[in-house]
XYZ file of C-alpha atoms in Angstrom:
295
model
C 26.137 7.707 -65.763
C 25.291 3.785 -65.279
C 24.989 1.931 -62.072
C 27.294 -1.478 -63.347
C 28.505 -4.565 -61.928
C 31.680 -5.902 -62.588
C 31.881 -9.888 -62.232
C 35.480 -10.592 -61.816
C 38.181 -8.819 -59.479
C 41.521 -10.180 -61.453
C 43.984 -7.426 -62.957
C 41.952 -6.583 -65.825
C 38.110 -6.715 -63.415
C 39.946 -4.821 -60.786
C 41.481 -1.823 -63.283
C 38.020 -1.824 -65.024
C 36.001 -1.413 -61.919
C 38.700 1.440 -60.388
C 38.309 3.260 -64.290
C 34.543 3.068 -64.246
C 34.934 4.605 -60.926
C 36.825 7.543 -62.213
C 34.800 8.254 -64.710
C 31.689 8.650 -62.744
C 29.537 5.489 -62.619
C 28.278 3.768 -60.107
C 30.152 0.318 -59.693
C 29.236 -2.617 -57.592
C 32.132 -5.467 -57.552
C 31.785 -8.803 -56.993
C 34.339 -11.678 -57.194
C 34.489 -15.424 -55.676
C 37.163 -15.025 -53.180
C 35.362 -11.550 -51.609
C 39.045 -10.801 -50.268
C 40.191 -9.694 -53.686
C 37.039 -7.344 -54.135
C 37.726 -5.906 -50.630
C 41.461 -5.252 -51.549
C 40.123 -2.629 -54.678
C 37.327 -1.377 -52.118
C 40.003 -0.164 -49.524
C 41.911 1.370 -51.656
C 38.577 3.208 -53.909
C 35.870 3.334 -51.544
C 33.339 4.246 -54.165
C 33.558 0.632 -55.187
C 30.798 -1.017 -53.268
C 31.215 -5.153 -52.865
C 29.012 -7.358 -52.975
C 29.452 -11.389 -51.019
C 26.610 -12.366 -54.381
C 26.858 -12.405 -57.577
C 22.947 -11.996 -57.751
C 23.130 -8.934 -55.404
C 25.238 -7.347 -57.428
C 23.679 -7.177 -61.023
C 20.443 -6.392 -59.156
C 19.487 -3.262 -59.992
C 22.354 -2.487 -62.697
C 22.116 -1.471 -66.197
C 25.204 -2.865 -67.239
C 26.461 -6.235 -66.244
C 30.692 -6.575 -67.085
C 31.717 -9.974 -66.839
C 35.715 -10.920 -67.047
C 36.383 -14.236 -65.476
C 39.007 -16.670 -65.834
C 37.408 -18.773 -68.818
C 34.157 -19.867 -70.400
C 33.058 -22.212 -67.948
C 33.443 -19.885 -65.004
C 31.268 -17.532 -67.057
C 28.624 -19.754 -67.537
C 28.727 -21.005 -64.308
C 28.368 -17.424 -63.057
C 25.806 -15.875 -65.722
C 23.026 -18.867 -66.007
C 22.922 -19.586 -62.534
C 19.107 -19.180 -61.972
C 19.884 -16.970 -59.080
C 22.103 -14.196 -61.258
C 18.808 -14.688 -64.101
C 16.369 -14.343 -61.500
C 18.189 -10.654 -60.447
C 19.240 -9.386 -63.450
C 17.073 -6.576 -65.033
C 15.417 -7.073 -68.542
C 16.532 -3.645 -69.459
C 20.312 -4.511 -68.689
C 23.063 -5.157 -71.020
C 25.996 -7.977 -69.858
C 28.896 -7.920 -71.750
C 31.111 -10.503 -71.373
C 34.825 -9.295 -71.902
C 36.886 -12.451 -70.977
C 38.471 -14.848 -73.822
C 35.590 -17.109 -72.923
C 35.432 -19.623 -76.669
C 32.941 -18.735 -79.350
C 30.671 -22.026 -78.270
C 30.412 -20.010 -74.639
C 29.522 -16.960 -75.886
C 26.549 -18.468 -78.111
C 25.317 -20.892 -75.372
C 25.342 -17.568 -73.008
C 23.242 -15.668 -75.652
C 20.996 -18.413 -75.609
C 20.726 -18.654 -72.353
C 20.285 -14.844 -71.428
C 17.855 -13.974 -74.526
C 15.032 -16.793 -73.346
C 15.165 -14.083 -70.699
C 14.847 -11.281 -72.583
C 18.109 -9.867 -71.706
C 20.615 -8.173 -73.463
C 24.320 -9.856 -74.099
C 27.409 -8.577 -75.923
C 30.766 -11.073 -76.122
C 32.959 -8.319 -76.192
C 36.637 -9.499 -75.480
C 39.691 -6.636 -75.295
C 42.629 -5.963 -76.819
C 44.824 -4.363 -74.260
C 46.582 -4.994 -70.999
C 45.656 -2.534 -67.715
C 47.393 0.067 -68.697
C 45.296 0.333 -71.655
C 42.300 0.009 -69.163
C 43.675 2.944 -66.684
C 44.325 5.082 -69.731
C 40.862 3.821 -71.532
C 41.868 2.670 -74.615
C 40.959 -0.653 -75.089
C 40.150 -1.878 -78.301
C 36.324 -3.745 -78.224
C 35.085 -6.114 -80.394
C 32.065 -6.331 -79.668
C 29.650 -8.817 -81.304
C 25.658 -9.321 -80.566
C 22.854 -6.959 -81.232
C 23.635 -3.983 -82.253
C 21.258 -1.644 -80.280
C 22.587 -3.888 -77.049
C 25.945 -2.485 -78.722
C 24.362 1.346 -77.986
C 23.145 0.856 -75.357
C 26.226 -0.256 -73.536
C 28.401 2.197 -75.180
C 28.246 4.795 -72.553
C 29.800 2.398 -70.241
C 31.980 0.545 -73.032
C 33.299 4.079 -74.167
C 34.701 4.837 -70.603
C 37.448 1.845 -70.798
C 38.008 2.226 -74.834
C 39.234 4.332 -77.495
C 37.330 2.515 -79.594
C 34.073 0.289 -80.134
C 33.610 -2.005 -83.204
C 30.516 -4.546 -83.809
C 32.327 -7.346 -85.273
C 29.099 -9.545 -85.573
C 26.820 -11.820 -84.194
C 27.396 -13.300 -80.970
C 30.543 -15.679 -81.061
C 32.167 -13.349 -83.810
C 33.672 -11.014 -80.448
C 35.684 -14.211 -79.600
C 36.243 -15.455 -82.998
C 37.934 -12.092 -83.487
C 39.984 -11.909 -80.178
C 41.173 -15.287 -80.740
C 42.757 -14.140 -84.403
C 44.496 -11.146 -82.390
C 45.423 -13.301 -79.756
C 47.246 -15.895 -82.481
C 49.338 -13.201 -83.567
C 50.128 -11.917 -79.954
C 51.275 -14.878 -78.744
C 53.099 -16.072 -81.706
C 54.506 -12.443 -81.781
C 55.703 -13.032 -77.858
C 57.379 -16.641 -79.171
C 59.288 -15.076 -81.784
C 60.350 -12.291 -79.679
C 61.696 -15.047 -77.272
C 63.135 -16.684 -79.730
C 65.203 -14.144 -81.122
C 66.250 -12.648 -77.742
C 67.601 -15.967 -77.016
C 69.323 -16.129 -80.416
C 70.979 -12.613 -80.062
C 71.789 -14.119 -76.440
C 73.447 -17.035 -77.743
C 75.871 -14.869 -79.819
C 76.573 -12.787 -76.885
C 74.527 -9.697 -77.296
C 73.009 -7.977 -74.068
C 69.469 -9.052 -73.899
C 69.065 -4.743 -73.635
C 71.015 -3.992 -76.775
C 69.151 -6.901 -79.036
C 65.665 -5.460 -77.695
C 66.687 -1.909 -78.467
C 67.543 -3.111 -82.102
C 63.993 -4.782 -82.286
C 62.257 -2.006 -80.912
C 63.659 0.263 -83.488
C 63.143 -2.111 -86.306
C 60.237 -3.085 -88.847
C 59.103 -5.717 -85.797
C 58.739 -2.970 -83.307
C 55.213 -3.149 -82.770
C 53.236 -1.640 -80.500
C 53.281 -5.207 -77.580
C 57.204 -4.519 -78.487
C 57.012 -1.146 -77.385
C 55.328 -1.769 -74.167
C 56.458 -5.285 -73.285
C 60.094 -4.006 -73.062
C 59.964 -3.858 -69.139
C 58.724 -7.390 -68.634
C 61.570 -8.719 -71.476
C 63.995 -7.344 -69.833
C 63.553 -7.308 -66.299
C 62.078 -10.799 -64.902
C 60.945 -9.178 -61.731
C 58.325 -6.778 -63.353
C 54.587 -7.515 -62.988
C 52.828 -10.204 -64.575
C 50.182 -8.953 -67.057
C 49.077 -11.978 -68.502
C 50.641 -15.378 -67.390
C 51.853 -18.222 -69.148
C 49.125 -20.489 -68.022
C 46.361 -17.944 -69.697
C 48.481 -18.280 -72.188
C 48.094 -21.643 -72.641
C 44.562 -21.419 -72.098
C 44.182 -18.898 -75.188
C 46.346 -20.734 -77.561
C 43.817 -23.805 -77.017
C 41.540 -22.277 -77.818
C 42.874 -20.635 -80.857
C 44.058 -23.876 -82.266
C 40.626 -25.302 -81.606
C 38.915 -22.900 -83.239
C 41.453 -22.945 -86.301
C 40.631 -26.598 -86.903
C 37.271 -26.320 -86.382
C 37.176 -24.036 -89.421
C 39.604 -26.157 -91.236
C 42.210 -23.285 -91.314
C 45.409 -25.100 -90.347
C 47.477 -22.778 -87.951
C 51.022 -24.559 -87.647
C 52.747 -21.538 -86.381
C 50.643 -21.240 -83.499
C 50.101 -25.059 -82.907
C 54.200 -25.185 -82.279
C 53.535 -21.785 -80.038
C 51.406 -23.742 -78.198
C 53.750 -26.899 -77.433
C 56.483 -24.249 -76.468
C 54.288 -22.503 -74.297
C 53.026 -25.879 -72.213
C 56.424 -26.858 -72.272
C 57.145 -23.706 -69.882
C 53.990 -24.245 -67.943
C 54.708 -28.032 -67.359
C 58.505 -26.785 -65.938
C 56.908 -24.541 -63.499
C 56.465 -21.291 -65.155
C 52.646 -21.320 -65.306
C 52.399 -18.040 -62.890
C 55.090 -16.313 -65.002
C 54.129 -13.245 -67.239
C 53.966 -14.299 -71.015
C 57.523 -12.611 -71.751
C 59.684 -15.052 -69.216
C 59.081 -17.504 -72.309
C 62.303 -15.665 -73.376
C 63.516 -17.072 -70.216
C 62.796 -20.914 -71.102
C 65.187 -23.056 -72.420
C 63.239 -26.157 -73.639
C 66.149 -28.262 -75.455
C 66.216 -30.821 -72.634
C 63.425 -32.354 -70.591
C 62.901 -30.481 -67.191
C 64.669 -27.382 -68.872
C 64.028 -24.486 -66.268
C 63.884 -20.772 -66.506
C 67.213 -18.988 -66.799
């Protein structure tokens, strides 16, 4: 069992510290509003807190980092005072959708210190995370890779070394372009059924039992259908991914047209006010007229 800090006490940090918990290592949490950290403390008092970011990677041989984007997790990692605390022997392992450029200037950064790093981004929501099976791809050295397995292993089903560093995000952003546009299409074509007067819960059930019934199908059904579930990932992250995706597609010079119009629908919705809304309320956007609201 590993002591580890967790940098980050959002949905996914929060879930990940409460699993490691569970599964018998020692977690120290730390997040930038200390409230947020001291809500999953009451609640699982073997999660200590830290006010630091420093104090809580001291001592830790594991470092899990999921903050809101690449420059909050360079911000956070290279400050001289987290460098100065962190152990050589650890491993951090950053699991956000941080952007391949962050994840090789933090690899940089952290091996002139002769410390380990793994971009590792997720697939899966917290459910996956309670249950622990994530899907990791995790890029960097591959002893760093088995070294933080132990830890990695307790959150996922399954571990794969996709690379170098940057290759983790590379990957997550190609399963994040088919997500999202996935989530468009679905909103799309509950809105067409809608259109022809189908119940929103009859077109679903057709979709769910068809060819397209994958597995975010399955499990999204709740937030498609009822707008008052709980946000999993909002529109604004989102937004934030599908940047990112379309940045890294031209970067590459793989055109990505699909996604590019995915992305104008989707900051269409955020610029109406829907920003906070989980990722299915797309299907509850009507963007044919400027200022179009939710419905």
């Amino acid at each position: 069992m590993a002591r580890v800090a967790v940098l980050g006490a959002g949905r996914m940090g929060a879930a990940m510290a409460v699993r490691l918990v569970d599964q018998g290592h020692s977690v120290v949490l730390w997040n930038r509003t200390r409230a947020r950290a001291d809500t999953v403390a009451e609640s699982n008092p073997l999660v200590a807190v830290e006010d630091r970011a420093e104090d809580a990677v001291r001592g830790c041989e594991v470092v899990l980092s999921i903050l809101a984007d690449g420059r909050a997790t360079r911000e956070v990692l290279l400050n001289p005072a987290v460098l100065d605390a962190l152990d050589p022997a650890c491993v951090v392992v950053d699991h956000a959708t941080s952007g391949p450029d962050a994840a090789r200037v933090l690899a940089t950064g952290l091996s002139e210190r002769h410390i380990g790093f793994l971009d590792a981004p997720v697939s899966g929501s917290i459910p996956a995370v309670q249950a622990g099976t994530l899907l990791v791809m995790a890029s960097g050295a591959a002893g760093d890779v088995e070294r933080a397995r132990p830890v990695l292993e307790a959150l996922a089903r399954k571990v794969v070394r996709v690379g170098d560093a940057g290759a983790g995000q590379v990957m997550k952003l190609a399963v994040n372009l088919v997500l999202h546009d996935l989530n468009a299409a679905m909103a799309e074509a509950l809105q067409l059924a809608e259109a022809a007067d189908i119940a929103r819960d009859d077109a679903y059930t057709v979709f769910q039992e068809s060819v397209v019934g994958a597995p975010y199908v399955q499990y999204k059904r709740a937030a498609f259908l009822d707008p008052g579930t709980p946000v999993a990932m909002s529109l604004a992250l989102v937004e934030k991914d599908l940047g990112l995706v379309t940045e890294q597609a031209r970067a590459l010079g793989r055109p990505a047209p699909v996604t590019e119009a995915v992305l104008q629908a989707v900051r269409a919705a955020v610029g109406a006010g829907l920003g906070a809304r989980d990722m299915a309320d797309l299907s509850r956007y009507d963007g044919r007229a400027p200022g179009a609201t939710s419905r």
